[in-house]
Amino acid sequence: MYISKYSIIMSIFYFSIFSATGCFILKCKQKGGLFLLNVIFILTFLRILLPLDFAFNYVIVSPKAYSSAILWTRKILWHKMTIGNFILTLWVLGIFLSLSRFIFSLYQQHQFRKQASIQSSETRISVLFRHVATEMSYSKPYTIATSPYIPCACQTGFSHLYILMPKDYDHYSDIDLTNMLRHELCHFQNKDLWIKFLFRLLSCILWWNPIMILLKNNLEQLLELHCDQKLCMGFSEEQQLNYLGTLLHVLDSSIHKKMPSFIGYSGQNGATAIKQRFQIILHQKNTKFSLQNRILICVTCSIAFLLSYFIVIQPAGYPPLEELAGAFEVSPETAYITCSPEGIYSLYLYSGNYYVGILSEEELLMPPHNTLQIFTQGENDDEIKKNSEMPFPYLYPDMQPSHY
């Protein structure tokens, strides 16, 4: 188990495939639970965070496209700078710029919060929140503030609940305000801001991958659907309709006033996204997966996840002829292994009993070493001598062994 440049490439490849699959399923979803999507996206992020390579994988050789791309990156672009090094430099520079923008947006958000007006415990919004906190079993510290620059409620605290409300919230009814506060408290309890924060960091690293834009929008929608489903699960039909009415009121306010860009992740307010939230809420009583279905989903997705490590694509090609001087093929006809009294295994060639090197226990189990005959030193000298007199099959005639 190790990490190589090829395992990183395969990790990004499968991450993109899994992400596109999850986004497609979410886009088509009109009813049903979110359990399948949860499993897909969790395994998707695990795949990019664990770019491992294993010895037991099945390699699909790509002698043309992949190999040509690798050779192209090795071409000299300027002086000793190869195309691959130039691309890597651009990637690192893009990461630095993306991280700088992200840090600056966090700073802007901090300054924006400092300009907000913190509400006292006697205000209408604070009284409503205390009822919501009791209803949702929340007893930790919190801050509620208002700002004239936002159209709807948003939660901006990582470890401390900090809800920003529009300054003109008085035109909202108590029911609407209560639903807004429930929704933002649910985001905080689900640690959604941490999920978005980690995703933004990943986006800074994979800034060049177009799948990240699609994934960002779908991640926002999925987190909103989670909150909707969690809150409405215990609602009566009347409460569900009130909640949907609040969504429409918030949508109407958001049309006339946009959220500041540095706040980020304000939810998807497009007609398609809102329509999907309505459908999921209205059909949620039939959305529960049975235990058997949950097990089937976990097993199926886990198999796909493991297969992504087992099936890998790697380039294949032949090195320049001048690098093959003295090259030879290791096979039962050309090589053998000796075992010393101390238990040390060494690889030799029959031709001249040429010593190649010491083999580890792991190498003994891997081809072609696991096909070679093993001799005990001092006991099979005659047989080794006999095999050493046989012609040695070089890969190229008139070449003598120089390296393994």
Short mmCIF file of C-alpha atoms in Angstrom, two decimals:
data_model
loop_
_atom_site.label_atom_id
_atom_site.label_comp_id
_atom_site.label_asym_id
_atom_site.label_seq_id
_atom_site.Cartn_x
_atom_site.Cartn_y
_atom_site.Cartn_z
CA MET A 1 0.00 0.00 0.00
CA TYR A 2 1.57 3.26 -1.14
CA ILE A 3 0.88 6.57 -2.90
CA SER A 4 2.25 7.32 -6.36
CA LYS A 5 1.55 9.86 -9.07
CA TYR A 6 -0.50 7.23 -10.90
CA SER A 7 -2.61 6.47 -7.79
CA ILE A 8 -3.30 10.22 -7.42
CA ILE A 9 -4.38 10.42 -11.07
CA MET A 10 -6.70 7.43 -10.61
CA SER A 11 -8.06 8.94 -7.40
CA ILE A 12 -9.00 12.16 -9.21
CA PHE A 13 -10.45 10.11 -12.11
CA TYR A 14 -12.72 7.99 -9.89
CA PHE A 15 -13.61 11.00 -7.73
CA SER A 16 -14.87 12.78 -10.85
CA ILE A 17 -16.82 9.71 -12.02
CA PHE A 18 -18.46 9.15 -8.61
CA SER A 19 -19.22 12.88 -8.24
CA ALA A 20 -20.90 13.04 -11.65
CA THR A 21 -22.94 9.94 -10.77
CA GLY A 22 -24.10 11.42 -7.47
CA CYS A 23 -24.96 14.76 -9.09
CA PHE A 24 -26.96 13.02 -11.82
CA ILE A 25 -28.97 10.99 -9.27
CA LEU A 26 -29.65 14.12 -7.20
CA LYS A 27 -30.70 16.06 -10.31
CA CYS A 28 -33.23 13.37 -11.26
CA LYS A 29 -34.55 12.89 -7.74
CA GLN A 30 -38.17 13.96 -7.21
CA LYS A 31 -39.04 11.81 -4.24
CA GLY A 32 -37.51 9.17 -2.03
CA GLY A 33 -34.94 9.22 0.75
CA LEU A 34 -31.45 10.64 0.66
CA PHE A 35 -29.65 7.59 2.07
CA LEU A 36 -28.26 6.49 -1.32
CA LEU A 37 -26.90 9.97 -2.02
CA ASN A 38 -25.34 10.15 1.43
CA VAL A 39 -23.44 6.91 0.88
CA ILE A 40 -22.32 7.90 -2.64
CA PHE A 41 -20.96 11.30 -1.61
CA ILE A 42 -19.27 9.98 1.56
CA LEU A 43 -17.42 7.30 -0.46
CA THR A 44 -16.68 9.87 -3.17
CA PHE A 45 -14.81 12.13 -0.75
CA LEU A 46 -13.09 9.15 0.87
CA ARG A 47 -11.79 8.17 -2.57
CA ILE A 48 -10.09 11.51 -3.15
CA LEU A 49 -8.73 11.63 0.41
CA LEU A 50 -7.23 8.11 0.14
CA PRO A 51 -5.28 7.97 -3.17
CA LEU A 52 -3.73 4.60 -2.39
CA ASP A 53 -2.20 1.99 -4.66
CA PHE A 54 -2.22 -1.71 -3.78
CA ALA A 55 -0.16 -4.62 -5.03
CA PHE A 56 -3.27 -6.75 -5.67
CA ASN A 57 -4.84 -4.39 -8.23
CA TYR A 58 -5.76 -5.31 -11.78
CA VAL A 59 -3.94 -3.04 -14.23
CA ILE A 60 -5.57 -2.05 -17.52
CA VAL A 61 -2.69 -1.16 -19.80
CA SER A 62 -3.05 1.92 -21.99
CA PRO A 63 -0.25 1.74 -24.57
CA LYS A 64 -1.50 4.66 -26.69
CA ALA A 65 -3.55 7.53 -25.22
CA TYR A 66 -2.32 7.43 -21.62
CA SER A 67 1.26 6.61 -22.61
CA SER A 68 1.30 9.35 -25.25
CA ALA A 69 0.05 11.86 -22.68
CA ILE A 70 2.79 10.86 -20.21
CA LEU A 71 5.48 11.12 -22.90
CA TRP A 72 4.10 14.51 -23.95
CA THR A 73 4.51 15.86 -20.40
CA ARG A 74 8.19 14.84 -20.49
CA LYS A 75 9.00 17.04 -23.49
CA ILE A 76 11.29 19.98 -22.85
CA LEU A 77 9.39 23.26 -22.95
CA TRP A 78 12.15 25.73 -22.10
CA HIS A 79 15.71 25.02 -20.92
CA LYS A 80 15.26 22.15 -18.40
CA MET A 81 11.57 22.88 -17.80
CA THR A 82 9.36 20.05 -19.06
CA ILE A 83 5.69 20.41 -19.95
CA GLY A 84 4.81 18.28 -16.92
CA ASN A 85 6.78 20.53 -14.57
CA PHE A 86 5.16 23.60 -16.14
CA ILE A 87 1.66 22.13 -15.57
CA LEU A 88 2.59 21.23 -11.99
CA THR A 89 3.82 24.78 -11.42
CA LEU A 90 0.53 26.20 -12.74
CA TRP A 91 -1.39 23.81 -10.48
CA VAL A 92 0.54 24.91 -7.37
CA LEU A 93 0.16 28.58 -8.34
CA GLY A 94 -3.59 28.08 -8.81
CA ILE A 95 -3.83 26.44 -5.37
CA PHE A 96 -2.04 29.41 -3.80
CA LEU A 97 -4.34 31.92 -5.51
CA SER A 98 -7.48 29.91 -4.65
CA LEU A 99 -6.46 29.62 -0.99
CA SER A 100 -5.73 33.35 -0.90
CA ARG A 101 -9.20 34.14 -2.23
CA PHE A 102 -10.78 31.74 0.26
CA ILE A 103 -8.91 33.25 3.22
CA PHE A 104 -9.84 36.74 2.06
CA SER A 105 -13.53 35.72 1.85
CA LEU A 106 -13.35 34.46 5.44
CA TYR A 107 -11.84 37.78 6.49
CA GLN A 108 -14.62 39.67 4.67
CA GLN A 109 -17.20 37.52 6.40
CA HIS A 110 -15.61 38.28 9.77
CA GLN A 111 -15.67 42.02 9.05
CA PHE A 112 -19.25 41.73 7.82
CA ARG A 113 -20.29 40.12 11.10
CA LYS A 114 -18.61 42.89 13.08
CA GLN A 115 -20.83 45.44 11.31
CA ALA A 116 -24.03 43.53 12.11
CA SER A 117 -26.33 44.64 14.95
CA ILE A 118 -26.50 42.07 17.73
CA GLN A 119 -30.03 41.59 19.03
CA SER A 120 -30.82 41.75 22.71
CA SER A 121 -32.73 39.01 24.51
CA GLU A 122 -35.92 41.13 24.60
CA THR A 123 -36.29 41.52 20.84
CA ARG A 124 -38.95 39.66 18.93
CA ILE A 125 -36.44 37.49 17.05
CA SER A 126 -34.66 36.47 20.27
CA VAL A 127 -37.89 35.47 21.95
CA LEU A 128 -38.82 33.33 18.96
CA PHE A 129 -35.40 31.69 18.93
CA ARG A 130 -35.69 30.66 22.59
CA HIS A 131 -38.85 28.74 21.73
CA VAL A 132 -37.07 27.11 18.78
CA ALA A 133 -34.04 26.22 20.94
CA THR A 134 -36.28 24.55 23.50
CA GLU A 135 -38.14 22.66 20.77
CA MET A 136 -34.87 21.41 19.21
CA SER A 137 -33.10 20.70 22.54
CA TYR A 138 -30.42 23.36 22.04
CA SER A 139 -28.98 24.89 25.22
CA LYS A 140 -25.54 26.21 24.17
CA PRO A 141 -24.61 29.90 23.69
CA TYR A 142 -25.79 31.68 20.56
CA THR A 143 -25.77 35.07 18.86
CA ILE A 144 -28.47 36.59 16.69
CA ALA A 145 -27.67 39.70 14.65
CA THR A 146 -29.27 41.68 11.85
CA SER A 147 -27.82 43.21 8.71
CA PRO A 148 -29.40 45.39 5.98
CA TYR A 149 -27.31 43.65 3.29
CA ILE A 150 -28.76 40.13 3.41
CA PRO A 151 -32.19 39.01 2.10
CA CYS A 152 -32.69 35.97 4.33
CA ALA A 153 -31.36 34.18 7.38
CA CYS A 154 -27.93 32.53 7.28
CA GLN A 155 -25.79 30.68 9.82
CA THR A 156 -22.13 31.81 9.89
CA GLY A 157 -20.72 30.22 13.05
CA PHE A 158 -18.44 27.19 13.16
CA SER A 159 -18.22 26.37 16.87
CA HIS A 160 -20.57 29.11 18.09
CA LEU A 161 -24.09 29.50 16.70
CA TYR A 162 -24.26 32.85 14.92
CA ILE A 163 -27.45 33.56 12.95
CA LEU A 164 -27.64 36.60 10.70
CA MET A 165 -31.12 37.91 9.94
CA PRO A 166 -32.25 40.62 7.52
CA LYS A 167 -32.69 43.98 9.24
CA ASP A 168 -36.23 44.35 7.93
CA TYR A 169 -37.38 40.99 9.28
CA ASP A 170 -40.50 42.61 10.76
CA HIS A 171 -42.40 42.05 7.50
CA TYR A 172 -42.10 38.29 8.10
CA SER A 173 -44.73 36.55 10.23
CA ASP A 174 -43.83 34.69 13.43
CA ILE A 175 -44.36 31.40 11.59
CA ASP A 176 -41.90 32.39 8.85
CA LEU A 177 -39.29 33.59 11.35
CA THR A 178 -39.69 30.43 13.42
CA ASN A 179 -39.16 28.24 10.34
CA MET A 180 -36.08 30.27 9.34
CA LEU A 181 -34.57 29.90 12.80
CA ARG A 182 -35.32 26.17 12.85
CA HIS A 183 -33.63 25.76 9.49
CA GLU A 184 -30.46 27.64 10.48
CA LEU A 185 -30.21 25.86 13.83
CA CYS A 186 -30.55 22.55 11.97
CA HIS A 187 -27.63 23.56 9.72
CA PHE A 188 -25.53 24.27 12.81
CA GLN A 189 -26.43 20.99 14.52
CA ASN A 190 -25.58 19.08 11.32
CA LYS A 191 -22.12 20.77 11.14
CA ASP A 192 -22.94 21.83 7.58
CA LEU A 193 -20.64 24.84 7.70
CA TRP A 194 -17.69 22.54 8.46
CA ILE A 195 -18.65 20.35 5.48
CA LYS A 196 -18.71 23.41 3.22
CA PHE A 197 -15.42 24.64 4.67
CA LEU A 198 -13.67 21.33 3.92
CA PHE A 199 -15.19 21.26 0.45
CA ARG A 200 -13.89 24.77 -0.23
CA LEU A 201 -10.40 23.59 0.75
CA LEU A 202 -10.70 20.65 -1.64
CA SER A 203 -11.94 23.03 -4.35
CA CYS A 204 -8.80 25.13 -3.86
CA ILE A 205 -6.69 22.05 -4.60
CA LEU A 206 -8.77 20.81 -7.55
CA TRP A 207 -9.52 24.31 -8.88
CA TRP A 208 -8.97 23.18 -12.48
CA ASN A 209 -11.48 20.32 -12.34
CA PRO A 210 -14.88 21.44 -13.81
CA ILE A 211 -16.66 18.77 -11.76
CA MET A 212 -16.05 20.92 -8.65
CA ILE A 213 -18.46 23.61 -9.90
CA LEU A 214 -21.18 21.03 -10.46
CA LEU A 215 -20.40 19.39 -7.13
CA LYS A 216 -20.57 22.71 -5.25
CA ASN A 217 -24.12 23.42 -6.43
CA ASN A 218 -25.28 19.89 -5.70
CA LEU A 219 -23.64 19.86 -2.26
CA GLU A 220 -25.55 23.03 -1.34
CA GLN A 221 -28.82 21.49 -2.52
CA LEU A 222 -28.17 18.20 -0.71
CA LEU A 223 -27.51 19.98 2.60
CA GLU A 224 -30.69 22.02 2.17
CA LEU A 225 -32.68 18.85 1.46
CA HIS A 226 -31.22 17.24 4.58
CA CYS A 227 -32.41 20.12 6.75
CA ASP A 228 -35.83 20.17 5.11
CA GLN A 229 -36.31 16.45 5.59
CA LYS A 230 -35.01 16.42 9.16
CA LEU A 231 -37.27 19.29 10.23
CA CYS A 232 -40.42 18.22 8.38
CA MET A 233 -40.20 14.57 9.43
CA GLY A 234 -42.17 15.29 12.61
CA PHE A 235 -44.38 18.07 11.21
CA SER A 236 -48.09 17.83 10.72
CA GLU A 237 -49.49 18.49 7.25
CA GLU A 238 -50.34 22.07 8.24
CA GLN A 239 -46.82 22.70 9.56
CA GLN A 240 -45.33 21.31 6.35
CA LEU A 241 -47.44 23.69 4.27
CA ASN A 242 -46.36 26.59 6.50
CA TYR A 243 -42.73 25.57 6.00
CA LEU A 244 -43.17 25.49 2.23
CA GLY A 245 -44.81 28.90 2.41
CA THR A 246 -41.74 30.22 4.21
CA LEU A 247 -39.55 28.89 1.39
CA LEU A 248 -41.64 30.86 -1.12
CA HIS A 249 -41.38 34.05 0.94
CA VAL A 250 -37.61 33.67 1.24
CA LEU A 251 -37.34 33.01 -2.49
CA ASP A 252 -39.32 36.16 -3.25
CA SER A 253 -37.02 38.24 -1.00
CA SER A 254 -33.89 36.72 -2.53
CA ILE A 255 -35.00 37.75 -6.03
CA HIS A 256 -34.89 41.44 -5.08
CA LYS A 257 -31.71 41.31 -2.98
CA LYS A 258 -28.71 39.04 -3.48
CA MET A 259 -26.57 37.53 -0.74
CA PRO A 260 -23.01 39.01 -0.57
CA SER A 261 -20.69 36.75 -2.56
CA PHE A 262 -18.21 36.26 0.29
CA ILE A 263 -20.93 34.77 2.50
CA GLY A 264 -21.15 31.87 0.05
CA TYR A 265 -23.40 28.79 0.24
CA SER A 266 -26.69 30.57 0.75
CA GLY A 267 -28.58 27.65 -0.74
CA GLN A 268 -29.92 27.13 -4.24
CA ASN A 269 -32.82 29.51 -4.87
CA GLY A 270 -33.50 28.62 -8.51
CA ALA A 271 -36.96 27.48 -9.51
CA THR A 272 -35.76 23.91 -10.18
CA ALA A 273 -34.03 23.65 -6.79
CA ILE A 274 -37.05 25.02 -4.89
CA LYS A 275 -39.38 22.70 -6.83
CA GLN A 276 -37.24 19.72 -5.85
CA ARG A 277 -37.34 20.75 -2.18
CA PHE A 278 -41.13 20.95 -2.40
CA GLN A 279 -41.37 17.48 -3.95
CA ILE A 280 -39.05 15.88 -1.40
CA ILE A 281 -40.98 17.42 1.52
CA LEU A 282 -44.41 16.49 0.17
CA HIS A 283 -43.39 12.88 -0.51
CA GLN A 284 -41.21 12.38 2.54
CA LYS A 285 -43.62 10.05 4.34
CA ASN A 286 -42.80 7.45 1.68
CA THR A 287 -39.06 8.11 1.69
CA LYS A 288 -37.79 5.73 4.34
CA PHE A 289 -35.53 2.94 3.14
CA SER A 290 -36.07 -0.45 4.72
CA LEU A 291 -33.19 -2.08 6.56
CA GLN A 292 -32.71 -4.55 3.70
CA ASN A 293 -32.49 -1.74 1.15
CA ARG A 294 -30.01 0.17 3.29
CA ILE A 295 -27.79 -2.90 3.58
CA LEU A 296 -28.06 -3.50 -0.19
CA ILE A 297 -27.10 0.12 -0.91
CA CYS A 298 -24.12 -0.01 1.45
CA VAL A 299 -22.86 -3.31 0.01
CA THR A 300 -23.28 -2.20 -3.63
CA CYS A 301 -21.60 1.17 -3.11
CA SER A 302 -18.79 -0.43 -1.07
CA ILE A 303 -18.10 -2.92 -3.86
CA ALA A 304 -17.89 -0.07 -6.39
CA PHE A 305 -15.60 1.80 -4.00
CA LEU A 306 -13.25 -1.18 -3.58
CA LEU A 307 -13.27 -1.92 -7.31
CA SER A 308 -11.97 1.60 -7.90
CA TYR A 309 -8.80 0.50 -6.08
CA PHE A 310 -8.67 -2.92 -7.72
CA ILE A 311 -9.11 -1.75 -11.33
CA VAL A 312 -6.56 0.88 -12.35
CA ILE A 313 -5.37 2.27 -15.66
CA GLN A 314 -1.65 2.77 -16.22
CA PRO A 315 0.46 3.71 -19.23
CA ALA A 316 2.68 1.14 -20.93
CA GLY A 317 5.47 1.47 -23.43
CA TYR A 318 9.03 0.57 -24.27
CA PRO A 319 12.02 2.60 -23.11
CA PRO A 320 14.59 3.86 -25.61
CA LEU A 321 16.82 1.13 -27.07
CA GLU A 322 19.97 2.60 -25.53
CA GLU A 323 18.48 2.07 -22.06
CA LEU A 324 17.93 -1.63 -22.78
CA ALA A 325 21.61 -2.52 -23.10
CA GLY A 326 22.07 -5.75 -21.16
CA ALA A 327 18.40 -6.06 -20.26
CA PHE A 328 17.07 -9.52 -19.63
CA GLU A 329 13.83 -11.26 -18.80
CA VAL A 330 13.43 -12.89 -15.39
CA SER A 331 11.79 -16.29 -15.83
CA PRO A 332 12.26 -19.87 -14.55
CA GLU A 333 14.55 -20.49 -17.57
CA THR A 334 16.85 -17.51 -16.89
CA ALA A 335 16.96 -17.00 -13.13
CA TYR A 336 16.77 -18.72 -9.76
CA ILE A 337 16.64 -17.83 -6.06
CA THR A 338 18.98 -19.05 -3.31
CA CYS A 339 18.20 -19.25 0.38
CA SER A 340 21.09 -18.83 2.84
CA PRO A 341 21.20 -20.54 6.26
CA GLU A 342 20.26 -17.15 7.73
CA GLY A 343 17.04 -17.12 5.67
CA ILE A 344 18.17 -14.46 3.18
CA TYR A 345 16.78 -14.87 -0.34
CA SER A 346 18.94 -13.73 -3.27
CA LEU A 347 18.20 -13.51 -6.99
CA TYR A 348 20.75 -14.93 -9.47
CA LEU A 349 20.96 -15.45 -13.21
CA TYR A 350 21.92 -18.86 -14.55
CA SER A 351 24.27 -17.19 -17.01
CA GLY A 352 27.54 -16.94 -15.11
CA ASN A 353 25.68 -17.15 -11.79
CA TYR A 354 25.23 -13.38 -12.07
CA TYR A 355 24.11 -11.91 -8.71
CA VAL A 356 21.21 -9.49 -9.01
CA GLY A 357 20.18 -8.65 -5.44
CA ILE A 358 18.36 -9.60 -2.24
CA LEU A 359 14.60 -10.18 -2.32
CA SER A 360 12.19 -9.24 0.46
CA GLU A 361 9.39 -11.54 1.63
CA GLU A 362 6.86 -9.39 -0.25
CA GLU A 363 8.88 -9.63 -3.49
CA LEU A 364 9.02 -13.41 -3.18
CA LEU A 365 5.22 -13.54 -3.40
CA MET A 366 5.03 -11.29 -6.46
CA PRO A 367 5.54 -12.30 -10.10
CA PRO A 368 7.88 -13.19 -11.64
CA HIS A 369 9.75 -14.15 -8.44
CA ASN A 370 7.00 -16.51 -7.26
CA THR A 371 7.58 -18.65 -10.38
CA LEU A 372 11.33 -19.14 -9.82
CA GLN A 373 12.95 -22.22 -8.30
CA ILE A 374 14.45 -21.75 -4.84
CA PHE A 375 17.73 -23.54 -4.03
CA THR A 376 19.33 -23.97 -0.63
CA GLN A 377 22.93 -22.78 -0.63
CA GLY A 378 25.42 -25.69 -0.56
CA GLU A 379 22.84 -28.38 -1.42
CA ASN A 380 21.93 -27.78 -5.08
CA ASP A 381 25.24 -26.64 -6.55
CA ASP A 382 25.33 -29.36 -9.22
CA GLU A 383 21.90 -28.52 -10.56
CA ILE A 384 22.73 -24.80 -10.61
CA LYS A 385 25.97 -25.55 -12.52
CA LYS A 386 24.08 -27.67 -15.04
CA ASN A 387 21.50 -24.92 -15.70
CA SER A 388 24.27 -22.31 -15.94
CA GLU A 389 25.64 -24.05 -19.05
CA MET A 390 22.39 -23.46 -20.96
CA PRO A 391 22.22 -20.56 -23.48
CA PHE A 392 20.94 -17.33 -21.94
CA PRO A 393 17.91 -15.84 -23.77
CA TYR A 394 18.70 -12.11 -23.93
CA LEU A 395 16.01 -9.72 -25.01
CA TYR A 396 18.44 -8.31 -27.56
CA PRO A 397 21.25 -10.38 -29.16
CA ASP A 398 24.89 -9.39 -28.64
CA MET A 399 24.08 -7.64 -25.36
CA GLN A 400 25.58 -8.66 -22.03
CA PRO A 401 23.79 -8.28 -18.71
CA SER A 402 24.56 -4.93 -17.12
CA HIS A 403 21.60 -4.20 -14.84
CA TYR A 404 18.38 -5.73 -13.54
#
